[in-house]
Coordinates of C-alpha atoms in Angstrom, one line a residue:
Chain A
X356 CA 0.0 0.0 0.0
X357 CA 1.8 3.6 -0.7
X358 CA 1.8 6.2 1.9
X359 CA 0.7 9.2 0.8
X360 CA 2.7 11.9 0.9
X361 CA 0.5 15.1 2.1
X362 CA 1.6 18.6 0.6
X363 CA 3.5 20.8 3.3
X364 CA 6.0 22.3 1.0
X365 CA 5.0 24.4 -1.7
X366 CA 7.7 25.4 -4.0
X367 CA 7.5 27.0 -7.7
X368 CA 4.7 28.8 -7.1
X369 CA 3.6 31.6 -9.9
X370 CA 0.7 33.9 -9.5
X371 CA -0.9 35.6 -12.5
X372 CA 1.1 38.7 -11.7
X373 CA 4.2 36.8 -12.5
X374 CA 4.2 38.0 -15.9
X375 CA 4.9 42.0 -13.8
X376 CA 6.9 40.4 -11.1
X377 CA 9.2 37.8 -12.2
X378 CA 10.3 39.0 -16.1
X379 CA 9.2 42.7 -15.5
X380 CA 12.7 43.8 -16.9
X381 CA 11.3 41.6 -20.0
X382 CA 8.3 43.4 -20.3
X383 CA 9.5 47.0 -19.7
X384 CA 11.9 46.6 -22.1
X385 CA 9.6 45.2 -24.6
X386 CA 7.1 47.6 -23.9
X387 CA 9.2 50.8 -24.3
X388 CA 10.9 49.1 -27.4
X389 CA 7.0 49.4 -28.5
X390 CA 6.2 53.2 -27.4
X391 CA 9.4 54.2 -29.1
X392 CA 9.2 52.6 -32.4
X393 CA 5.8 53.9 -32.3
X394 CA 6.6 57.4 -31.7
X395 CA 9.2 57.2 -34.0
X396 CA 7.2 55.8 -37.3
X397 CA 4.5 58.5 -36.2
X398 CA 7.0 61.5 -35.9
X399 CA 8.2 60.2 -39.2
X400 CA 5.1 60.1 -41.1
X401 CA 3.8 63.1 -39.5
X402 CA 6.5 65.3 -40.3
X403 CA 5.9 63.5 -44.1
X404 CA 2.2 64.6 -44.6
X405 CA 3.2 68.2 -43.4
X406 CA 5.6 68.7 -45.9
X407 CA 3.7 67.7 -48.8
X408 CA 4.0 69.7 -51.4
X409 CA 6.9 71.7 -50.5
X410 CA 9.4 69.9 -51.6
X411 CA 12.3 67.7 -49.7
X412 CA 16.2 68.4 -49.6
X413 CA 18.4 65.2 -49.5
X414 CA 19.0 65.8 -46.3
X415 CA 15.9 65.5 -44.9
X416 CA 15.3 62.3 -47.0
X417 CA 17.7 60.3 -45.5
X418 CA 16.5 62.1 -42.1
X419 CA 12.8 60.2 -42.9
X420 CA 15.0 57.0 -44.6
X421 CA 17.0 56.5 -41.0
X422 CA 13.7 57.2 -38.6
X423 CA 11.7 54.7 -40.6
X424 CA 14.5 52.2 -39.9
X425 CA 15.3 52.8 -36.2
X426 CA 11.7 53.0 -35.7
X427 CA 10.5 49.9 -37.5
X428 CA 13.5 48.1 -36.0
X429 CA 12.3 48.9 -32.6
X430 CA 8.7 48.5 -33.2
X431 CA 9.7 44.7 -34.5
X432 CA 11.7 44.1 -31.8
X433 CA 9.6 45.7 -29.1
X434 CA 6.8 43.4 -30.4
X435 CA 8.5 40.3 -30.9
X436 CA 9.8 40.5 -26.8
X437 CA 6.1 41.5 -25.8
X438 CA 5.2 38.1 -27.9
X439 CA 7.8 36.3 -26.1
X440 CA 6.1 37.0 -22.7
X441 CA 3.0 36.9 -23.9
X442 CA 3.7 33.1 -25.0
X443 CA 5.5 32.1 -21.8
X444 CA 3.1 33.8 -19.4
X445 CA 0.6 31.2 -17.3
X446 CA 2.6 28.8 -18.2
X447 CA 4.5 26.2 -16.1
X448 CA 8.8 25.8 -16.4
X449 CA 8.4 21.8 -16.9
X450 CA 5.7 22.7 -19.6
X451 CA 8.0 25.4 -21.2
X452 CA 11.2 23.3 -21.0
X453 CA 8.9 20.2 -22.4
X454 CA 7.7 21.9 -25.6
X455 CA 11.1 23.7 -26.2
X456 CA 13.2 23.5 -29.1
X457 CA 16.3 22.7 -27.2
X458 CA 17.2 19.2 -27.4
X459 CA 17.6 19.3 -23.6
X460 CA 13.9 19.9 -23.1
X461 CA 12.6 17.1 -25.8
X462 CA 10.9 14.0 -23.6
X463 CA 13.0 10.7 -24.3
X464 CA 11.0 9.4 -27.1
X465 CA 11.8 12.7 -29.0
X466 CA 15.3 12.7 -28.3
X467 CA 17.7 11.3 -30.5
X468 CA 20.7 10.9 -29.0
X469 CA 21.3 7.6 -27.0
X470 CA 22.2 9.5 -23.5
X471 CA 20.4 12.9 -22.9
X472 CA 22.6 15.3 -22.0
X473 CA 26.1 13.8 -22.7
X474 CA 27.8 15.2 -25.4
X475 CA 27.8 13.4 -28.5
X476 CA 31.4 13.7 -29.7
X477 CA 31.7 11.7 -32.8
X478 CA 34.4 14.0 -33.8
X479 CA 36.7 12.2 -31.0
X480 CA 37.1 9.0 -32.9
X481 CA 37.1 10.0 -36.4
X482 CA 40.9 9.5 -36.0
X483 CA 41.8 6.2 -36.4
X484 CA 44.9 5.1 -33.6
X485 CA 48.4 2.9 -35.0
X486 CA 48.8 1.0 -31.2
X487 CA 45.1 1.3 -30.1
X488 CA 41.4 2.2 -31.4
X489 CA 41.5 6.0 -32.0
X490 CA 44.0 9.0 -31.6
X491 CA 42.3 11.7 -29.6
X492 CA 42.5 14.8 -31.0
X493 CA 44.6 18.0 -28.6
X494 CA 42.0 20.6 -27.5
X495 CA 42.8 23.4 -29.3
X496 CA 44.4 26.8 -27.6
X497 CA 42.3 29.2 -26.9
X498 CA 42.7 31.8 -29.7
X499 CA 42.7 35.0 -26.7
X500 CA 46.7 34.7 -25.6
X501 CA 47.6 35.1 -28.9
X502 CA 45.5 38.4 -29.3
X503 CA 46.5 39.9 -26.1
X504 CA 50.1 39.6 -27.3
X505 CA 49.1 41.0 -30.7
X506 CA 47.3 43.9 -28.4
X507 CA 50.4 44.3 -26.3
X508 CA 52.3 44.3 -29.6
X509 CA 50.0 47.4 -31.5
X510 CA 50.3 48.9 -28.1
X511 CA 53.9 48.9 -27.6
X512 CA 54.5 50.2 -31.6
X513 CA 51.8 52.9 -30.6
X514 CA 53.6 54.5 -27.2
X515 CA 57.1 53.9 -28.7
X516 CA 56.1 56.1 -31.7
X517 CA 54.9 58.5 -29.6
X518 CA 57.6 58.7 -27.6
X519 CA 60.0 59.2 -30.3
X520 CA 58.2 61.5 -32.1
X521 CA 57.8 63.7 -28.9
X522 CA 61.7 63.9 -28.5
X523 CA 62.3 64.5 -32.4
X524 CA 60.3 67.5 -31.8
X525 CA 61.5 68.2 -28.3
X526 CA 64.8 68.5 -29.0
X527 CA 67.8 68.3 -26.9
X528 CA 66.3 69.5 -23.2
X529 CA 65.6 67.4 -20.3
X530 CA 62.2 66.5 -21.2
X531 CA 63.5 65.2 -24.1
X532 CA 65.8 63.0 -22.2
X533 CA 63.5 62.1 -19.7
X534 CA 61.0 60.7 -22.8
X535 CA 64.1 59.3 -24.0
X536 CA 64.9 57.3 -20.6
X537 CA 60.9 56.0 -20.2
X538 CA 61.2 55.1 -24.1
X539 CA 64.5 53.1 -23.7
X540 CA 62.8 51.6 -20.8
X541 CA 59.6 50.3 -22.4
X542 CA 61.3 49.3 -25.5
X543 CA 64.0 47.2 -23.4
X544 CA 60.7 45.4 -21.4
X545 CA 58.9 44.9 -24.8
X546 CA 61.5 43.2 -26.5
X547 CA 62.2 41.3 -23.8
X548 CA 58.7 40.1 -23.4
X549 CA 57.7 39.1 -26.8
X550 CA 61.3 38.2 -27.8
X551 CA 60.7 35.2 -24.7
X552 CA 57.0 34.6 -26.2
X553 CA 58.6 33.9 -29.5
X554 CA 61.5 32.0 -28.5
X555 CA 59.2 29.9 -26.5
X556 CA 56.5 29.1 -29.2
X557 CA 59.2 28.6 -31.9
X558 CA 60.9 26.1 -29.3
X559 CA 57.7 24.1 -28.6
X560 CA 57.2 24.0 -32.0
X561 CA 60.4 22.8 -32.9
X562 CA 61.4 20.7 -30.3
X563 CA 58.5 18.7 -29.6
X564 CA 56.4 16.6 -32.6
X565 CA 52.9 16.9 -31.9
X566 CA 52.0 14.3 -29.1
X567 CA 50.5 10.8 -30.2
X568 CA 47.6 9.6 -27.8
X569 CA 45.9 6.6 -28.0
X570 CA 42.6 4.9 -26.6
X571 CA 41.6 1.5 -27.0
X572 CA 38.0 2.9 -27.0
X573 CA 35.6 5.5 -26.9
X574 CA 33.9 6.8 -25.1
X575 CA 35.0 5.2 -21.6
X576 CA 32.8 3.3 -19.9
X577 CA 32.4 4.0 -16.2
X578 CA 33.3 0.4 -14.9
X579 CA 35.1 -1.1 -17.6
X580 CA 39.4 -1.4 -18.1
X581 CA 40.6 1.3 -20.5
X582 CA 44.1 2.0 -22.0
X583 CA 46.0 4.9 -22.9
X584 CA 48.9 4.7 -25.0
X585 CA 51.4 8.0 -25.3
X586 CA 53.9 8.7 -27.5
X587 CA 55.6 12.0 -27.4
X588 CA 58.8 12.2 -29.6
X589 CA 61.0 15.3 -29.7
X590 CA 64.8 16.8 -28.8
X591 CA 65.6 18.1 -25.6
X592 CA 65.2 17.1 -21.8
X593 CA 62.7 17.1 -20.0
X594 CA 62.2 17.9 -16.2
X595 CA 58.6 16.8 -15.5
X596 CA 56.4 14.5 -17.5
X597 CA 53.0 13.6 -16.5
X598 CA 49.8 12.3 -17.6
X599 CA 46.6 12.8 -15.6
X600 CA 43.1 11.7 -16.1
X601 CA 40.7 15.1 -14.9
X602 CA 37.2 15.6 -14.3
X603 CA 36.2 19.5 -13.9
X604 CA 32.3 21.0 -13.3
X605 CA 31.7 24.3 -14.6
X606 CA 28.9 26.4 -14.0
X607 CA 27.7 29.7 -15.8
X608 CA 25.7 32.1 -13.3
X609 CA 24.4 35.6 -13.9
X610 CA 25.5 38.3 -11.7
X611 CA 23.7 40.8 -12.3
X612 CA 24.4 41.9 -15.9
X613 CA 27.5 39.5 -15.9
X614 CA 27.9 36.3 -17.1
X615 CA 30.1 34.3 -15.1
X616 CA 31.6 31.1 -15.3
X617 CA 33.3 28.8 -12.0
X618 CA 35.2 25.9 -12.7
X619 CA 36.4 23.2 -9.9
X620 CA 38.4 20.2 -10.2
X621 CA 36.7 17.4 -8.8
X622 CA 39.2 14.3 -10.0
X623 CA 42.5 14.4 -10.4
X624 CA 44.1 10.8 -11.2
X625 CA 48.0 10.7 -11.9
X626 CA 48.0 8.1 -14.8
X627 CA 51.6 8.4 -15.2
X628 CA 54.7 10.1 -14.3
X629 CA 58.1 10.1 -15.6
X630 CA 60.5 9.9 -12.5
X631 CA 63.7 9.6 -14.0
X632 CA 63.7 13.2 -14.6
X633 CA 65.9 15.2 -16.3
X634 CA 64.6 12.6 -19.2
X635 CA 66.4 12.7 -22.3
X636 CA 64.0 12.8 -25.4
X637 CA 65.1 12.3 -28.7
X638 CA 64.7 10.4 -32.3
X639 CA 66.3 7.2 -30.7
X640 CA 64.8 7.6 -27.2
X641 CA 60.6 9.1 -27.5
X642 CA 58.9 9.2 -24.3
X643 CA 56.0 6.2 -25.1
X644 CA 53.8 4.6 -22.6
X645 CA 50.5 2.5 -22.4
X646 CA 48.8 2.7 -18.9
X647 CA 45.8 -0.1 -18.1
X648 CA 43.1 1.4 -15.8
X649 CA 39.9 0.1 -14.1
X650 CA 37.6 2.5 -13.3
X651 CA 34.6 2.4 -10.6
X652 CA 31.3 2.6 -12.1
X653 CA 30.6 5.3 -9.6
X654 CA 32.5 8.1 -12.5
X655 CA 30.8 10.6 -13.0
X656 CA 29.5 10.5 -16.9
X657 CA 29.8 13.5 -19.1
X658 CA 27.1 16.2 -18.9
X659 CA 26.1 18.9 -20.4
X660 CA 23.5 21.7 -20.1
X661 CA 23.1 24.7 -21.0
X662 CA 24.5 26.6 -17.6
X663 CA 26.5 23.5 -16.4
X664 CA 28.8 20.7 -16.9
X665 CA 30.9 18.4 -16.2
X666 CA 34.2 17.4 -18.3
X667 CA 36.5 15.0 -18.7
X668 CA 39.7 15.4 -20.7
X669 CA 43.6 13.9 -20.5
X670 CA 45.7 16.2 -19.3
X671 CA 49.8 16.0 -20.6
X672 CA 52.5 18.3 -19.3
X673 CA 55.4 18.1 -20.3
X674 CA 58.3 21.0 -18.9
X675 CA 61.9 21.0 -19.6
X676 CA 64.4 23.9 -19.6
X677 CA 63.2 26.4 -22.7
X678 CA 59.7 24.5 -23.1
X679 CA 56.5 23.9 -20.8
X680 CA 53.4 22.7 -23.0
X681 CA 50.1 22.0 -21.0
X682 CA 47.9 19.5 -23.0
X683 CA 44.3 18.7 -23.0
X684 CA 42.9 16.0 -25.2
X685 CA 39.2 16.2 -24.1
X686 CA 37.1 12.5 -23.9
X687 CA 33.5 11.7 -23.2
X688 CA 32.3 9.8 -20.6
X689 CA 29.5 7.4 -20.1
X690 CA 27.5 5.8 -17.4
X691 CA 28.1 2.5 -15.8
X692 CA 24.5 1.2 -17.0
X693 CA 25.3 1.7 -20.0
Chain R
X62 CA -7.8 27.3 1.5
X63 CA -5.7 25.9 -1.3
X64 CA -5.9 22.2 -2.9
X65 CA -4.0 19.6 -1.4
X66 CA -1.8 17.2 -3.7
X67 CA -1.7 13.7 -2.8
X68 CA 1.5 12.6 -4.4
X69 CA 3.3 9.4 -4.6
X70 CA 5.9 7.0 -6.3
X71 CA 3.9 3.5 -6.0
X72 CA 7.1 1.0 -6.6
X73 CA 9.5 3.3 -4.3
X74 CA 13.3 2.3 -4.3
X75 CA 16.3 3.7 -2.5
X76 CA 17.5 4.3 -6.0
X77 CA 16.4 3.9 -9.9
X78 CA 18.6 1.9 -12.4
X79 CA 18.0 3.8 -16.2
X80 CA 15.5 1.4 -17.9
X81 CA 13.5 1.0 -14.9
X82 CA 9.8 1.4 -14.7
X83 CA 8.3 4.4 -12.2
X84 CA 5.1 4.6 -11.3
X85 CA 3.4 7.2 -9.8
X86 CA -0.1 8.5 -8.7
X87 CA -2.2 11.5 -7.5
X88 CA -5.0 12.5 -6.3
X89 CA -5.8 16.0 -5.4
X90 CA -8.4 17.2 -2.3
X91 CA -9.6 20.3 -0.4
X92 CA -10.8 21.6 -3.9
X93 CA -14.1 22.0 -5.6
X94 CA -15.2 19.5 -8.6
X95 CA -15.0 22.3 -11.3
X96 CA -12.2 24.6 -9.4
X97 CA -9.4 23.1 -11.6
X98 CA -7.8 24.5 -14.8
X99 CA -5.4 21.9 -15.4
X100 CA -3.4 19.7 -13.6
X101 CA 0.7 18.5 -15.2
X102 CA 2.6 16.0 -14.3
X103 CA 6.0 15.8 -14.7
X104 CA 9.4 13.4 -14.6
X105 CA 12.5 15.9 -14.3
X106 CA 15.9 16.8 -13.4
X107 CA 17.0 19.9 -12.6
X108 CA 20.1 21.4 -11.6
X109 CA 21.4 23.0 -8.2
X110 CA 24.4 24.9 -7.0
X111 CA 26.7 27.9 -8.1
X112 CA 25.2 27.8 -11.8
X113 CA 21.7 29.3 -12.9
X114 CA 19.0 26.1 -13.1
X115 CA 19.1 23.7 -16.1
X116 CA 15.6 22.1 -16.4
X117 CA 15.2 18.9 -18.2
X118 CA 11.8 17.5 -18.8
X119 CA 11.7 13.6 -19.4
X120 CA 8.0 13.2 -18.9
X121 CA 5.3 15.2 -19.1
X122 CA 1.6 15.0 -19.3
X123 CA -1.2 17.9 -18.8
X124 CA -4.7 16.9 -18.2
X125 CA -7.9 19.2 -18.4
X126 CA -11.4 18.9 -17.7
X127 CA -12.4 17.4 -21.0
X128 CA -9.6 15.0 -20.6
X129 CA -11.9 13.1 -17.6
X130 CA -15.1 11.1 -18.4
X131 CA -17.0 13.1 -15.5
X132 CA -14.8 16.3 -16.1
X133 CA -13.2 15.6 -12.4
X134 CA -9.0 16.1 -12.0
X135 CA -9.5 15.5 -8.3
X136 CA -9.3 11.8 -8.5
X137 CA -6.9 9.2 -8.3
X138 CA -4.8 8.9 -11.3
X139 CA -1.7 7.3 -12.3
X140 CA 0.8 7.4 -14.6
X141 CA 4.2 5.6 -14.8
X142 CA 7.6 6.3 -17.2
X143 CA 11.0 3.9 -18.0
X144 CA 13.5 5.7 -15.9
X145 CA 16.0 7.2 -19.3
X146 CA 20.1 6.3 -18.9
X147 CA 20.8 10.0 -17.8
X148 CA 21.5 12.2 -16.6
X149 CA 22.4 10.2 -13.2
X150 CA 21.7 11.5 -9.8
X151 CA 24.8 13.8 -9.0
X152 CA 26.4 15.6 -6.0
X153 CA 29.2 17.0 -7.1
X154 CA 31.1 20.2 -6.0
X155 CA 29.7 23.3 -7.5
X156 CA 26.7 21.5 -9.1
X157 CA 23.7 19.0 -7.7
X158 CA 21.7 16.7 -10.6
X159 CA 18.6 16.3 -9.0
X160 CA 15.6 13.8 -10.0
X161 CA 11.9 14.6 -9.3
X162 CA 8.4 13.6 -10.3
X163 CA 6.3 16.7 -9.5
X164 CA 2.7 17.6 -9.9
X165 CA 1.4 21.1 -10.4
X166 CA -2.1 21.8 -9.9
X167 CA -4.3 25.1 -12.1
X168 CA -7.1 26.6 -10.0
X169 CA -9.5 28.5 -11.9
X170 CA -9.2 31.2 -9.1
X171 CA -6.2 31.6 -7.0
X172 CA -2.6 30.8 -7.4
X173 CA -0.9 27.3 -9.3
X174 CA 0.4 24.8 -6.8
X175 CA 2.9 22.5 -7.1
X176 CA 4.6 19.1 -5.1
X177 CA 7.7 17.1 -5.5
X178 CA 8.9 14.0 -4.9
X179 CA 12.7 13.7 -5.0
X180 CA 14.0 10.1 -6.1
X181 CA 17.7 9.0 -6.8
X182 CA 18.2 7.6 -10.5
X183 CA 21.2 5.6 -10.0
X184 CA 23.1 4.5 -6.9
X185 CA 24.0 8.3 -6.4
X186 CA 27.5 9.5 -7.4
X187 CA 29.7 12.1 -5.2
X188 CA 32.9 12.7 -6.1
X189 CA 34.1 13.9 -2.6
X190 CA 33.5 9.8 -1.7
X191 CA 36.4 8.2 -0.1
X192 CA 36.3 5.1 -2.6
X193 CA 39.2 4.8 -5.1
X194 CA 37.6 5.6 -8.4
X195 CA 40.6 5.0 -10.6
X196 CA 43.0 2.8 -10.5
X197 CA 46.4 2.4 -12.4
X198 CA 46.9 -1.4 -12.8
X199 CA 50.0 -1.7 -14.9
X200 CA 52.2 0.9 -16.9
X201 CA 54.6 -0.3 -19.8
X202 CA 57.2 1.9 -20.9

């Protein structure tokens, strides 16, 4: 027989006036998108029917052209939010998320991937492996260091002109000297800088062949063996050597008009480590190893929404005297029932 | 006074394996024959912790008036789901994957109410658990 459960909590409660309470940023700004697209297209045409007759300049022409466009832009916009709320309001989250387009919100039946919510990678084993299944692909670097050195770079040319012009036209005096000190200055720290950001990118580049790693399948299955095979040839010697297996959450959170995102490790397995540091690498000698591991079926899977997750990936670092590279070689991974 | 839900999972478990069959039923009280809009039930997971709520909606059925013989949501009714593979029940750091069935009742007058039930779909995975998860059993170089 089940025992009821009587109602003594209630949560997610919405009254009518939600609609002025709970998105009424929404609805303002939909609203006033409305009244001034309106007042706009009305200004418009009635400064139009005035002046009929009388003739228009160009000017004014593309005066009428512009208010016509900002004010049907708003007027579409302003309408298409007020729509928005108009279609959400009285209506319940689970019956908003179950009718959205979002594959997240699709019931099962509708859904086509095999596991709701973990990432469907295919793109991970498109690469077929020489020692094991597949070669997993390196995550690719984040395109922003190399703009803020191209920003640090424009800036640098920038102030260093600058600088020179002001002494050319200066002359000999001690403002000119002192502009010549602070120019000497930032010039020696620029160089310096991107002279080390070059040397080390050319020496990553040139003394390390891009790492081999290997899985004997994909994705892994919480509670089944899986292998790893690494293969990292290059020429120089390296200090520290290790592969780890990490599992990271990240959450995306609004605060107030930022968009924030928090990321924590939560596992962090040593898979393996070279001790025998300083290790010499080269043609004759590449650093290769193939690590067995069991894992528990109580991993974690993959997951993936759109304000959180949680990752898996490979981690390689490798660090010897001129070169430190920091791999990732991102995997998926899925549930013990599977 | 507002309606009361009568909620409950009739095949309860400790925990849900994915493929599993859960069955639930309601009934609602302290409400008048005709007083009801609508009434939804749902299957869901939602999200807790330092990110904004994710919302994912695995069943879902909304039943009104002319959806009864007698035009009565007050009485007993039951549906069931097969529990899907995921997302499993989570408690991780920064972010809680939560399971519930929940029914939300419409009053014509007044405001929508709604009850949960939490249940655990899978044995329940935390990573701060003091159980090796990984294990290295050999290396060859």
């Amino acid at each position: 027989m089940p025992s009821w459960s009587r109602i003594f909590r209630r949560r997610h409660w919405s009254t009518p006036f939600s609609f002025l309470t709970d998105n009424s940023a929404e609805s303002i700004v939909g609203a006033s998108l409305v009244l001034a697209g309106s007042g706009i297209l009305s200004w418009t045409l009635a400064s139009l029917l005035f002046r009929i007759g009388i003739g228009y300049s160009w000017t004014e022409i593309l005066v009428f052209v512009i208010s016509f466009l900002i004010g049907g832009i708003c007027l579409t916009l302003g309408i298409l939010k007020s729509w928005k709320q108009v279609r959400i309001f009285g209506k319940s989250s689970e019956r908003l998320a179950q009718t959205s387009p979002l594959p997240l919100g699709l019931p099962l039946s509708e859904n086509k991937s095999p596991m709701p919510t973990v990432p469907d990678r295919s793109d991970l084993t498109n690469s077929p492996g020489i020692r094991l299944a597949y070669r997993l692909p390196v995550r690719q670097d984040s395109i922003w260091p190399l703009l803020y050195v191209a920003s640090g770079a424009i800036v640098s040319v920038c102030i260093t002109t600058i600088l020179g012009a002001t002494i050319l036209e200066v002359g000999s005096n001690w403002t000119a000297l002192f502009a010549l000190i602070v120019l000497f200055l930032f010039s020696a720290a620029g160089a310096t800088f991107f002279s080390s950001w070059l040397v080390r990118e050319i020496s990553r580049n040139t003394l390390l062949a891009p790492t081999i790693l290997e899985v004997a399948r994909h994705p892994l299955v919480a509670g089944q063996p899986w292998s790893i095979y690494l293969s990292q040839v290059g020429n120089l010697e390296l200090e520290k050597a290790e592969m780890r297996l990490v599992c990271i959450e990240e959450a995306v959170y609004n605060q107030g008009t930022d968009v924030r995102k928090e990321t924590v490790v939560v596992h962090d397995f040593l898979l393996f480590a070279e001790n025998s540091a300083p290790y010499k690498l080269d043609q004759d000698h590449p650093l290769q190893c193939l690590v067995h591991i069991n894992c528990s079926d109580r991993l974690m899977h993959s997951f993936e929404a759109p304000n959180n997750r949680v990752v898996w990936f490979i981690q390689l670092e490798l660090r010897g005297p001129r070169v430190q590279l920091k791999q990732e070689f991102p995997l998926v991974v899925w549930p013990a029932t599977y | 006074m507002e309606p009361l839900i009568s909620l409950t999972i009739r095949n309860r478990k400790a925990y849900y394996e994915p493929g599993d069959r859960l069955e639930c039923e309601y009934q609602i009280d302290a409400i008048g024959t005709n007083a009801i809009e609508a009434v939804e039930s749902s299957v869901l997971w939602h999200t807790e912790g330092k990110g904004d709520e994710d919302i994912g909606v695995h069943f879902f059925e909304r039943r009104t008036p002319i959806d009864c013989p007698d035009g009565d949501l007050r009485e007993l009714h039951r549906f069931s789901t097969i529990c899907p593979p995921t997302p499993l029940s989570y408690e991780g750091r920064i972010l809680k994957v939560k399971w519930c069935v929940r029914v939300r009742v419409f009053p014509k007058n007044g405001k929508e109410i709604s009850f949960d039930i939490p249940f655990r779909l899978g044995k329940g995975i935390k990573p701060n658990s003091v159980e090796k998860l990984i294990a290295v059993t050999e290396t060859t170089r």
